[in-house]
Amino acid sequence: MPRPTFFNLPQAKQQKVIESIISEFSQYPLSQGSVARIVKKADIARGSFYQYFDDLEDAYYYVLGLVGEKKMTYLRPILHASPDLPVMDLFKRLFRAGVQFGAEHPQLAKMGALFLQEEKRVRQEVVAEEEEGAIRFYHDLLMKGKQTGEIASDLDLHMAAFVLFHSQMALMERALKQMEWEEGSDVLQEFMTEFDHMLELILYGIIRRES
Amino acid sequence: MPRPTFFNLPQAKQQKVIESIISEFSQYPLSQGSVARIVKKADIARGSFYQYFDDLEDAYYYVLGLVGEKKMTYLRPILHASPDLPVMDLFKRLFRAGVQFGAEHPQLAKMGALFLQEEKRVRQEVVAEEEEGAIRFYHDLLMKGKQTGEIASDLDLHMAAFVLFHSQMALMERALKQMEWEEGSDVLQEFMTEFDHMLELILYGIIRRES
Amino acid sequence: MPRPTFFNLPQAKQQKVIESIISEFSQYPLSQGSVARIVKKADIARGSFYQYFDDLEDAYYYVLGLVGEKKMTYLRPILHASPDLPVMDLFKRLFRAGVQFGAEHPQLAKMGALFLQEEKRVRQEVVAEEEEGAIRFYHDLLMKGKQTGEIASDLDLHMAAFVLFHSQMALMERALKQMEWEEGSDVLQEFMTEFDHMLELILYGIIRRES
Amino acid sequence: MPRPTFFNLPQAKQQKVIESIISEFSQYPLSQGSVARIVKKADIARGSFYQYFDDLEDAYYYVLGLVGEKKMTYLRPILHASPDLPVMDLFKRLFRAGVQFGAEHPQLAKMGALFLQEEKRVRQEVVAEEEEGAIRFYHDLLMKGKQTGEIASDLDLHMAAFVLFHSQMALMERALKQMEWEEGSDVLQEFMTEFDHMLELILYGIIRRES
DNA sequence: CATGAATGAGAATTCATTCAT
DNA sequence: GATGAATGAATTCTCATTCAT
């Protein structure tokens, strides 16, 4: 957690610092992050950084939390507003909200993605926890689908959640990379459709009789 | 490529060096690799390393090639020996061969996995190429399935290959990590079954009528 | 150019660092200079050096500039204060001023001399430029002498400037070396007389009728 | 001195090694010489070098001696064949012979030149000795001129020798550098004329009444 | 609370020289 | 006498973190 010093800073300055950190970690994983670059970008003194945070890691996890919160502002409405939507529509909306988030805050999304493939060795636990959390969340949604009868009763829920999670992650990463290249162009619709396809494919499988 | 000096070394010593490099890069990505650790583990002089290789990168890609070759010894028989097996059985066998490889050479497998999530920013091209190659390979197999009628004719082959590749990658990583923990225990069967499940799930989808 | 960090240092410390660098490069050419020796002599941390300068070359050229400026404080008064002195008296005074400079700042003079015979292969351009500049300067002075009639009209000005420059350089180097040995002794007068002789010799030639 | 091992080598191989060393030291001063480059060029094993010579310095001075001998084959005839030529014609011929040598053996000449401006710090004595030898030689010639009346009796012989030596050295260096650039072109005559000019200038001085 | 200089361990890489075969 | 692998000290440069002002 940042030191009190940080929170006493005027909002504008706090924001500038946070943005520098996000910028850094949307390009480099934690282990490659550089205090030098961050303070330069934030235009603060080298020492100030250490008045605000214990160290690089402290700053990283603090900002990562903010990213998570931001992402939740996209997802929460969906979860809360539609309690008895078919589960599969829920997934569709969630994925689409993810795309929206990535398009509107590409740096935050990139930081999140970078985090999830963080050196599987450093801070393994934290990452693993986060991953498990996400998969469990998917799992719970699917469970609901089983209860409502939308989903075959003999489905391996864990595996389904696993596949959904990792496929969505991989597709999101690809999308972020493409957005970076074709910056500005409006590929939002395109990506949403792609996520729809992916969901459909996983729902109905590769081998399909009628659909 | 290693310098001639390296190939002039007695086999045993070459092997020791190679193993040190593999050990290093099954734990650290290229950018975090340390010559110091490698030479210590291989028990050679600091300078010797530079008699063998141009630099760390040289060593890395050389060994990565060896890993690829080794993996191919597991996959090649399957591809060659069973030309007209149903495509889906082929996948099943390939996945199982992958598990076998991971179980028998966990470090090699880890190095390969680490490579594929290599800092998405450094050497992007090489990694991306490799990934695309793998996905294209899956895609071609699926195409065959379409031709033989095993697979629905309106399937988005690219997306299917994408989902298969990344799901398999993610599961393999999890498996490798677990093997590390429960080292020695015979979880091979267990993992094979898990891969079977995954394949089945992706084949038939989450929402299944009869199966 | 040094980084701002360097100029923020207290004068005394800046001076100490500069002196260490001069000391280094009055003994070794750029290519042989050692950061290790400099930081030891200046009694600063290894890393501090790199806070002040980009690298050894940066430090070298910065200090070389200072040396040049210092030398100009000896030469400038002569050039400006005596516009219509006979050219040959000008040379005499310039040479003597050079001796004065060498006697009062032997290390600076040595550094300058070392620079001018810098590995004729590295940084050739910079050195060559400097040499040409000096010769051209001599040439222009001689030209004036031709115009005032002091100098025979058929003289090869370029060759004369060339001979003057290199003879003076060589003599200066010898003088500096001797000062080093007989350190402290007052050889100043002696050297000035020697430079006078040299000038006279080149003026009137080896084969002289009357003089 | 080289070890006996070296002299037992077949002539052709000896020659190849010598040429590699000359090539090296016509480009780099002793302190920058690299055994690695030499053995590569000579196509011998790293260890062989140390069977032939004690170390780099040993090789250097041995080959330097050969260079001196070679140069003497150009100068000796002049000294011996014309005992009562006017001293100044002798100088002219010597300088011209020097140019000839430089044109026909540019690498040897470059090595010699590089030697004479060798890090004034390393092996100072050897270089100084050589320089003094050359100047003394010039001095003795001039002395003869004094005795025959060619040269004014009040001339400062030491200074004259000094100026002659260093001017000639400097001009030779410039000539060698130009030959390197305009390789192949026949600039020999041009340079000889230039040396003639220089000699004349130093003989008759900058300020000349009639000439 | 801001500042930015100081620190020094640690990284990669080079290379003359030795020595076992 | 030839070979070339082994060695390790020495080099430059980087950077997170501390600390005095």
JSON list of N, CA, C and O in Angstrom, two decimals, chain D residues 126-174:
[
{"chain": "D", "resi": 126, "resn": "VAL", "atom": "N", "xyz": [62.57, 2.97, -24.92]},
{"chain": "D", "resi": 126, "resn": "VAL", "atom": "CA", "xyz": [62.91, 2.40, -26.23]},
{"chain": "D", "resi": 126, "resn": "VAL", "atom": "C", "xyz": [62.64, 3.41, -27.34]},
{"chain": "D", "resi": 126, "resn": "VAL", "atom": "O", "xyz": [63.48, 3.65, -28.21]},
{"chain": "D", "resi": 127, "resn": "VAL", "atom": "N", "xyz": [61.45, 3.98, -27.28]},
{"chain": "D", "resi": 127, "resn": "VAL", "atom": "CA", "xyz": [61.09, 4.92, -28.32]},
{"chain": "D", "resi": 127, "resn": "VAL", "atom": "C", "xyz": [62.04, 6.11, -28.31]},
{"chain": "D", "resi": 127, "resn": "VAL", "atom": "O", "xyz": [62.58, 6.52, -29.34]},
{"chain": "D", "resi": 128, "resn": "ALA", "atom": "N", "xyz": [62.23, 6.66, -27.12]},
{"chain": "D", "resi": 128, "resn": "ALA", "atom": "CA", "xyz": [63.09, 7.83, -26.97]},
{"chain": "D", "resi": 128, "resn": "ALA", "atom": "C", "xyz": [64.47, 7.55, -27.55]},
{"chain": "D", "resi": 128, "resn": "ALA", "atom": "O", "xyz": [65.05, 8.36, -28.27]},
{"chain": "D", "resi": 129, "resn": "GLU", "atom": "N", "xyz": [64.97, 6.40, -27.22]},
{"chain": "D", "resi": 129, "resn": "GLU", "atom": "CA", "xyz": [66.29, 5.99, -27.70]},
{"chain": "D", "resi": 129, "resn": "GLU", "atom": "C", "xyz": [66.35, 6.04, -29.23]},
{"chain": "D", "resi": 129, "resn": "GLU", "atom": "O", "xyz": [67.27, 6.58, -29.82]},
{"chain": "D", "resi": 130, "resn": "GLU", "atom": "N", "xyz": [65.34, 5.44, -29.79]},
{"chain": "D", "resi": 130, "resn": "GLU", "atom": "CA", "xyz": [65.28, 5.38, -31.24]},
{"chain": "D", "resi": 130, "resn": "GLU", "atom": "C", "xyz": [65.24, 6.78, -31.83]},
{"chain": "D", "resi": 130, "resn": "GLU", "atom": "O", "xyz": [65.95, 7.10, -32.80]},
{"chain": "D", "resi": 131, "resn": "GLU", "atom": "N", "xyz": [64.42, 7.61, -31.23]},
{"chain": "D", "resi": 131, "resn": "GLU", "atom": "CA", "xyz": [64.29, 8.98, -31.71]},
{"chain": "D", "resi": 131, "resn": "GLU", "atom": "C", "xyz": [65.62, 9.71, -31.58]},
{"chain": "D", "resi": 131, "resn": "GLU", "atom": "O", "xyz": [66.09, 10.36, -32.53]},
{"chain": "D", "resi": 132, "resn": "GLU", "atom": "N", "xyz": [66.22, 9.60, -30.44]},
{"chain": "D", "resi": 132, "resn": "GLU", "atom": "CA", "xyz": [67.51, 10.24, -30.24]},
{"chain": "D", "resi": 132, "resn": "GLU", "atom": "C", "xyz": [68.55, 9.75, -31.24]},
{"chain": "D", "resi": 132, "resn": "GLU", "atom": "O", "xyz": [69.35, 10.52, -31.76]},
{"chain": "D", "resi": 133, "resn": "GLY", "atom": "N", "xyz": [68.51, 8.45, -31.49]},
{"chain": "D", "resi": 133, "resn": "GLY", "atom": "CA", "xyz": [69.44, 7.88, -32.46]},
{"chain": "D", "resi": 133, "resn": "GLY", "atom": "C", "xyz": [69.29, 8.57, -33.81]},
{"chain": "D", "resi": 133, "resn": "GLY", "atom": "O", "xyz": [70.27, 8.99, -34.43]},
{"chain": "D", "resi": 134, "resn": "ALA", "atom": "N", "xyz": [68.05, 8.69, -34.24]},
{"chain": "D", "resi": 134, "resn": "ALA", "atom": "CA", "xyz": [67.80, 9.30, -35.54]},
{"chain": "D", "resi": 134, "resn": "ALA", "atom": "C", "xyz": [68.27, 10.75, -35.56]},
{"chain": "D", "resi": 134, "resn": "ALA", "atom": "O", "xyz": [68.93, 11.21, -36.51]},
{"chain": "D", "resi": 135, "resn": "ILE", "atom": "N", "xyz": [67.93, 11.45, -34.49]},
{"chain": "D", "resi": 135, "resn": "ILE", "atom": "CA", "xyz": [68.32, 12.86, -34.44]},
{"chain": "D", "resi": 135, "resn": "ILE", "atom": "C", "xyz": [69.84, 13.01, -34.42]},
{"chain": "D", "resi": 135, "resn": "ILE", "atom": "O", "xyz": [70.41, 13.88, -35.09]},
{"chain": "D", "resi": 136, "resn": "ARG", "atom": "N", "xyz": [70.46, 12.14, -33.65]},
{"chain": "D", "resi": 136, "resn": "ARG", "atom": "CA", "xyz": [71.93, 12.18, -33.58]},
{"chain": "D", "resi": 136, "resn": "ARG", "atom": "C", "xyz": [72.54, 11.94, -34.97]},
{"chain": "D", "resi": 136, "resn": "ARG", "atom": "O", "xyz": [73.51, 12.57, -35.37]},
{"chain": "D", "resi": 137, "resn": "PHE", "atom": "N", "xyz": [71.91, 11.05, -35.67]},
{"chain": "D", "resi": 137, "resn": "PHE", "atom": "CA", "xyz": [72.38, 10.74, -37.02]},
{"chain": "D", "resi": 137, "resn": "PHE", "atom": "C", "xyz": [72.29, 11.98, -37.92]},
{"chain": "D", "resi": 137, "resn": "PHE", "atom": "O", "xyz": [73.23, 12.34, -38.63]},
{"chain": "D", "resi": 138, "resn": "TYR", "atom": "N", "xyz": [71.15, 12.63, -37.84]},
{"chain": "D", "resi": 138, "resn": "TYR", "atom": "CA", "xyz": [70.97, 13.88, -38.60]},
{"chain": "D", "resi": 138, "resn": "TYR", "atom": "C", "xyz": [72.02, 14.89, -38.16]},
{"chain": "D", "resi": 138, "resn": "TYR", "atom": "O", "xyz": [72.62, 15.61, -38.98]},
{"chain": "D", "resi": 139, "resn": "HIS", "atom": "N", "xyz": [72.21, 14.97, -36.88]},
{"chain": "D", "resi": 139, "resn": "HIS", "atom": "CA", "xyz": [73.17, 15.91, -36.31]},
{"chain": "D", "resi": 139, "resn": "HIS", "atom": "C", "xyz": [74.56, 15.70, -36.89]},
{"chain": "D", "resi": 139, "resn": "HIS", "atom": "O", "xyz": [75.25, 16.65, -37.29]},
{"chain": "D", "resi": 140, "resn": "ASP", "atom": "N", "xyz": [74.95, 14.46, -36.95]},
{"chain": "D", "resi": 140, "resn": "ASP", "atom": "CA", "xyz": [76.29, 14.16, -37.44]},
{"chain": "D", "resi": 140, "resn": "ASP", "atom": "C", "xyz": [76.46, 14.56, -38.90]},
{"chain": "D", "resi": 140, "resn": "ASP", "atom": "O", "xyz": [77.51, 15.07, -39.31]},
{"chain": "D", "resi": 141, "resn": "LEU", "atom": "N", "xyz": [75.40, 14.32, -39.65]},
{"chain": "D", "resi": 141, "resn": "LEU", "atom": "CA", "xyz": [75.46, 14.72, -41.06]},
{"chain": "D", "resi": 141, "resn": "LEU", "atom": "C", "xyz": [75.65, 16.24, -41.17]},
{"chain": "D", "resi": 141, "resn": "LEU", "atom": "O", "xyz": [76.47, 16.74, -41.95]},
{"chain": "D", "resi": 142, "resn": "LEU", "atom": "N", "xyz": [74.86, 16.94, -40.38]},
{"chain": "D", "resi": 142, "resn": "LEU", "atom": "CA", "xyz": [74.94, 18.40, -40.42]},
{"chain": "D", "resi": 142, "resn": "LEU", "atom": "C", "xyz": [76.34, 18.87, -40.01]},
{"chain": "D", "resi": 142, "resn": "LEU", "atom": "O", "xyz": [76.88, 19.83, -40.59]},
{"chain": "D", "resi": 143, "resn": "MET", "atom": "N", "xyz": [76.88, 18.24, -39.03]},
{"chain": "D", "resi": 143, "resn": "MET", "atom": "CA", "xyz": [78.23, 18.57, -38.57]},
{"chain": "D", "resi": 143, "resn": "MET", "atom": "C", "xyz": [79.22, 18.50, -39.73]},
{"chain": "D", "resi": 143, "resn": "MET", "atom": "O", "xyz": [80.07, 19.40, -39.89]},
{"chain": "D", "resi": 144, "resn": "LYS", "atom": "N", "xyz": [79.08, 17.46, -40.50]},
{"chain": "D", "resi": 144, "resn": "LYS", "atom": "CA", "xyz": [79.95, 17.34, -41.67]},
{"chain": "D", "resi": 144, "resn": "LYS", "atom": "C", "xyz": [79.77, 18.55, -42.60]},
{"chain": "D", "resi": 144, "resn": "LYS", "atom": "O", "xyz": [80.73, 19.10, -43.14]},
{"chain": "D", "resi": 145, "resn": "GLY", "atom": "N", "xyz": [78.52, 18.96, -42.76]},
{"chain": "D", "resi": 145, "resn": "GLY", "atom": "CA", "xyz": [78.21, 20.12, -43.60]},
{"chain": "D", "resi": 145, "resn": "GLY", "atom": "C", "xyz": [78.89, 21.37, -43.07]},
{"chain": "D", "resi": 145, "resn": "GLY", "atom": "O", "xyz": [79.31, 22.25, -43.82]},
{"chain": "D", "resi": 146, "resn": "LYS", "atom": "N", "xyz": [78.93, 21.45, -41.77]},
{"chain": "D", "resi": 146, "resn": "LYS", "atom": "CA", "xyz": [79.58, 22.61, -41.18]},
{"chain": "D", "resi": 146, "resn": "LYS", "atom": "C", "xyz": [81.07, 22.57, -41.55]},
{"chain": "D", "resi": 146, "resn": "LYS", "atom": "O", "xyz": [81.67, 23.59, -41.93]},
{"chain": "D", "resi": 147, "resn": "GLN", "atom": "N", "xyz": [81.65, 21.40, -41.42]},
{"chain": "D", "resi": 147, "resn": "GLN", "atom": "CA", "xyz": [83.08, 21.27, -41.69]},
{"chain": "D", "resi": 147, "resn": "GLN", "atom": "C", "xyz": [83.41, 21.58, -43.15]},
{"chain": "D", "resi": 147, "resn": "GLN", "atom": "O", "xyz": [84.43, 22.18, -43.45]},
{"chain": "D", "resi": 148, "resn": "THR", "atom": "N", "xyz": [82.53, 21.19, -44.04]},
{"chain": "D", "resi": 148, "resn": "THR", "atom": "CA", "xyz": [82.80, 21.46, -45.45]},
{"chain": "D", "resi": 148, "resn": "THR", "atom": "C", "xyz": [82.40, 22.88, -45.82]},
{"chain": "D", "resi": 148, "resn": "THR", "atom": "O", "xyz": [82.55, 23.28, -46.98]},
{"chain": "D", "resi": 149, "resn": "GLY", "atom": "N", "xyz": [81.82, 23.60, -44.86]},
{"chain": "D", "resi": 149, "resn": "GLY", "atom": "CA", "xyz": [81.49, 24.98, -45.15]},
{"chain": "D", "resi": 149, "resn": "GLY", "atom": "C", "xyz": [80.15, 25.18, -45.82]},
{"chain": "D", "resi": 149, "resn": "GLY", "atom": "O", "xyz": [79.74, 26.29, -46.12]},
{"chain": "D", "resi": 150, "resn": "GLU", "atom": "N", "xyz": [79.45, 24.11, -46.04]},
{"chain": "D", "resi": 150, "resn": "GLU", "atom": "CA", "xyz": [78.13, 24.26, -46.66]},
{"chain": "D", "resi": 150, "resn": "GLU", "atom": "C", "xyz": [77.16, 24.99, -45.75]},
{"chain": "D", "resi": 150, "resn": "GLU", "atom": "O", "xyz": [76.17, 25.59, -46.19]},
{"chain": "D", "resi": 151, "resn": "ILE", "atom": "N", "xyz": [77.39, 24.83, -44.47]},
{"chain": "D", "resi": 151, "resn": "ILE", "atom": "CA", "xyz": [76.41, 25.29, -43.49]},
{"chain": "D", "resi": 151, "resn": "ILE", "atom": "C", "xyz": [77.04, 26.37, -42.62]},
{"chain": "D", "resi": 151, "resn": "ILE", "atom": "O", "xyz": [78.21, 26.26, -42.24]},
{"chain": "D", "resi": 152, "resn": "ALA", "atom": "N", "xyz": [76.24, 27.37, -42.30]},
{"chain": "D", "resi": 152, "resn": "ALA", "atom": "CA", "xyz": [76.73, 28.47, -41.48]},
{"chain": "D", "resi": 152, "resn": "ALA", "atom": "C", "xyz": [77.33, 27.93, -40.18]},
{"chain": "D", "resi": 152, "resn": "ALA", "atom": "O", "xyz": [76.81, 26.99, -39.57]},
{"chain": "D", "resi": 153, "resn": "SER", "atom": "N", "xyz": [78.42, 28.52, -39.79]},
{"chain": "D", "resi": 153, "resn": "SER", "atom": "CA", "xyz": [79.19, 27.97, -38.67]},
{"chain": "D", "resi": 153, "resn": "SER", "atom": "C", "xyz": [78.49, 28.18, -37.32]},
{"chain": "D", "resi": 153, "resn": "SER", "atom": "O", "xyz": [78.81, 27.52, -36.35]},
{"chain": "D", "resi": 154, "resn": "ASP", "atom": "N", "xyz": [77.57, 29.10, -37.28]},
{"chain": "D", "resi": 154, "resn": "ASP", "atom": "CA", "xyz": [76.95, 29.35, -35.98]},
{"chain": "D", "resi": 154, "resn": "ASP", "atom": "C", "xyz": [75.61, 28.64, -35.82]},
{"chain": "D", "resi": 154, "resn": "ASP", "atom": "O", "xyz": [74.84, 28.93, -34.92]},
{"chain": "D", "resi": 155, "resn": "LEU", "atom": "N", "xyz": [75.33, 27.70, -36.70]},
{"chain": "D", "resi": 155, "resn": "LEU", "atom": "CA", "xyz": [74.04, 27.02, -36.64]},
{"chain": "D", "resi": 155, "resn": "LEU", "atom": "C", "xyz": [73.92, 26.14, -35.39]},
{"chain": "D", "resi": 155, "resn": "LEU", "atom": "O", "xyz": [74.87, 25.46, -35.01]},
{"chain": "D", "resi": 156, "resn": "ASP", "atom": "N", "xyz": [72.75, 26.15, -34.81]},
{"chain": "D", "resi": 156, "resn": "ASP", "atom": "CA", "xyz": [72.47, 25.25, -33.67]},
{"chain": "D", "resi": 156, "resn": "ASP", "atom": "C", "xyz": [72.16, 23.87, -34.25]},
{"chain": "D", "resi": 156, "resn": "ASP", "atom": "O", "xyz": [71.04, 23.57, -34.63]},
{"chain": "D", "resi": 157, "resn": "LEU", "atom": "N", "xyz": [73.17, 23.06, -34.30]},
{"chain": "D", "resi": 157, "resn": "LEU", "atom": "CA", "xyz": [73.02, 21.77, -34.99]},
{"chain": "D", "resi": 157, "resn": "LEU", "atom": "C", "xyz": [71.94, 20.89, -34.38]},
{"chain": "D", "resi": 157, "resn": "LEU", "atom": "O", "xyz": [71.19, 20.22, -35.09]},
{"chain": "D", "resi": 158, "resn": "HIS", "atom": "N", "xyz": [71.87, 20.88, -33.05]},
{"chain": "D", "resi": 158, "resn": "HIS", "atom": "CA", "xyz": [70.87, 20.04, -32.42]},
{"chain": "D", "resi": 158, "resn": "HIS", "atom": "C", "xyz": [69.46, 20.46, -32.83]},
{"chain": "D", "resi": 158, "resn": "HIS", "atom": "O", "xyz": [68.64, 19.63, -33.19]},
{"chain": "D", "resi": 159, "resn": "MET", "atom": "N", "xyz": [69.25, 21.75, -32.77]},
{"chain": "D", "resi": 159, "resn": "MET", "atom": "CA", "xyz": [67.93, 22.22, -33.13]},
{"chain": "D", "resi": 159, "resn": "MET", "atom": "C", "xyz": [67.61, 21.93, -34.60]},
{"chain": "D", "resi": 159, "resn": "MET", "atom": "O", "xyz": [66.50, 21.53, -34.94]},
{"chain": "D", "resi": 160, "resn": "ALA", "atom": "N", "xyz": [68.59, 22.12, -35.43]},
{"chain": "D", "resi": 160, "resn": "ALA", "atom": "CA", "xyz": [68.38, 21.86, -36.85]},
{"chain": "D", "resi": 160, "resn": "ALA", "atom": "C", "xyz": [68.04, 20.39, -37.09]},
{"chain": "D", "resi": 160, "resn": "ALA", "atom": "O", "xyz": [67.09, 20.06, -37.83]},
{"chain": "D", "resi": 161, "resn": "ALA", "atom": "N", "xyz": [68.76, 19.52, -36.44]},
{"chain": "D", "resi": 161, "resn": "ALA", "atom": "CA", "xyz": [68.48, 18.09, -36.58]},
{"chain": "D", "resi": 161, "resn": "ALA", "atom": "C", "xyz": [67.08, 17.78, -36.07]},
{"chain": "D", "resi": 161, "resn": "ALA", "atom": "O", "xyz": [66.31, 17.02, -36.68]},
{"chain": "D", "resi": 162, "resn": "PHE", "atom": "N", "xyz": [66.75, 18.41, -34.96]},
{"chain": "D", "resi": 162, "resn": "PHE", "atom": "CA", "xyz": [65.44, 18.20, -34.36]},
{"chain": "D", "resi": 162, "resn": "PHE", "atom": "C", "xyz": [64.32, 18.61, -35.32]},
{"chain": "D", "resi": 162, "resn": "PHE", "atom": "O", "xyz": [63.37, 17.85, -35.55]},
{"chain": "D", "resi": 163, "resn": "VAL", "atom": "N", "xyz": [64.47, 19.78, -35.88]},
{"chain": "D", "resi": 163, "resn": "VAL", "atom": "CA", "xyz": [63.44, 20.27, -36.79]},
{"chain": "D", "resi": 163, "resn": "VAL", "atom": "C", "xyz": [63.36, 19.39, -38.04]},
{"chain": "D", "resi": 163, "resn": "VAL", "atom": "O", "xyz": [62.26, 19.01, -38.49]},
{"chain": "D", "resi": 164, "resn": "LEU", "atom": "N", "xyz": [64.50, 19.05, -38.57]},
{"chain": "D", "resi": 164, "resn": "LEU", "atom": "CA", "xyz": [64.50, 18.19, -39.76]},
{"chain": "D", "resi": 164, "resn": "LEU", "atom": "C", "xyz": [63.81, 16.86, -39.48]},
{"chain": "D", "resi": 164, "resn": "LEU", "atom": "O", "xyz": [62.96, 16.41, -40.25]},
{"chain": "D", "resi": 165, "resn": "PHE", "atom": "N", "xyz": [64.21, 16.26, -38.37]},
{"chain": "D", "resi": 165, "resn": "PHE", "atom": "CA", "xyz": [63.64, 14.94, -38.06]},
{"chain": "D", "resi": 165, "resn": "PHE", "atom": "C", "xyz": [62.12, 15.00, -37.92]},
{"chain": "D", "resi": 165, "resn": "PHE", "atom": "O", "xyz": [61.39, 14.23, -38.54]},
{"chain": "D", "resi": 166, "resn": "HIS", "atom": "N", "xyz": [61.65, 15.91, -37.10]},
{"chain": "D", "resi": 166, "resn": "HIS", "atom": "CA", "xyz": [60.22, 15.90, -36.83]},
{"chain": "D", "resi": 166, "resn": "HIS", "atom": "C", "xyz": [59.39, 16.37, -38.02]},
{"chain": "D", "resi": 166, "resn": "HIS", "atom": "O", "xyz": [58.27, 15.88, -38.24]},
{"chain": "D", "resi": 167, "resn": "SER", "atom": "N", "xyz": [59.92, 17.30, -38.78]},
{"chain": "D", "resi": 167, "resn": "SER", "atom": "CA", "xyz": [59.18, 17.74, -39.97]},
{"chain": "D", "resi": 167, "resn": "SER", "atom": "C", "xyz": [59.06, 16.58, -40.96]},
{"chain": "D", "resi": 167, "resn": "SER", "atom": "O", "xyz": [58.01, 16.34, -41.55]},
{"chain": "D", "resi": 168, "resn": "GLN", "atom": "N", "xyz": [60.17, 15.89, -41.10]},
{"chain": "D", "resi": 168, "resn": "GLN", "atom": "CA", "xyz": [60.17, 14.78, -42.04]},
{"chain": "D", "resi": 168, "resn": "GLN", "atom": "C", "xyz": [59.21, 13.68, -41.57]},
{"chain": "D", "resi": 168, "resn": "GLN", "atom": "O", "xyz": [58.43, 13.13, -42.34]},
{"chain": "D", "resi": 169, "resn": "MET", "atom": "N", "xyz": [59.24, 13.40, -40.27]},
{"chain": "D", "resi": 169, "resn": "MET", "atom": "CA", "xyz": [58.31, 12.40, -39.70]},
{"chain": "D", "resi": 169, "resn": "MET", "atom": "C", "xyz": [56.86, 12.79, -39.97]},
{"chain": "D", "resi": 169, "resn": "MET", "atom": "O", "xyz": [56.05, 11.97, -40.41]},
{"chain": "D", "resi": 170, "resn": "ALA", "atom": "N", "xyz": [56.55, 14.03, -39.68]},
{"chain": "D", "resi": 170, "resn": "ALA", "atom": "CA", "xyz": [55.17, 14.47, -39.82]},
{"chain": "D", "resi": 170, "resn": "ALA", "atom": "C", "xyz": [54.72, 14.39, -41.27]},
{"chain": "D", "resi": 170, "resn": "ALA", "atom": "O", "xyz": [53.61, 13.96, -41.58]},
{"chain": "D", "resi": 171, "resn": "LEU", "atom": "N", "xyz": [55.61, 14.79, -42.16]},
{"chain": "D", "resi": 171, "resn": "LEU", "atom": "CA", "xyz": [55.25, 14.76, -43.58]},
{"chain": "D", "resi": 171, "resn": "LEU", "atom": "C", "xyz": [55.08, 13.32, -44.05]},
{"chain": "D", "resi": 171, "resn": "LEU", "atom": "O", "xyz": [54.17, 13.01, -44.83]},
{"chain": "D", "resi": 172, "resn": "MET", "atom": "N", "xyz": [55.96, 12.47, -43.55]},
{"chain": "D", "resi": 172, "resn": "MET", "atom": "CA", "xyz": [55.86, 11.06, -43.94]},
{"chain": "D", "resi": 172, "resn": "MET", "atom": "C", "xyz": [54.52, 10.47, -43.49]},
{"chain": "D", "resi": 172, "resn": "MET", "atom": "O", "xyz": [53.86, 9.76, -44.25]},
{"chain": "D", "resi": 173, "resn": "GLU", "atom": "N", "xyz": [54.14, 10.79, -42.29]},
{"chain": "D", "resi": 173, "resn": "GLU", "atom": "CA", "xyz": [52.85, 10.28, -41.80]},
{"chain": "D", "resi": 173, "resn": "GLU", "atom": "C", "xyz": [51.70, 10.73, -42.67]},
{"chain": "D", "resi": 173, "resn": "GLU", "atom": "O", "xyz": [50.81, 9.96, -43.00]},
{"chain": "D", "resi": 174, "resn": "ARG", "atom": "N", "xyz": [51.75, 12.00, -43.01]},
{"chain": "D", "resi": 174, "resn": "ARG", "atom": "CA", "xyz": [50.68, 12.51, -43.85]},
{"chain": "D", "resi": 174, "resn": "ARG", "atom": "C", "xyz": [50.68, 11.79, -45.20]},
{"chain": "D", "resi": 174, "resn": "ARG", "atom": "O", "xyz": [49.62, 11.41, -45.73]}
]
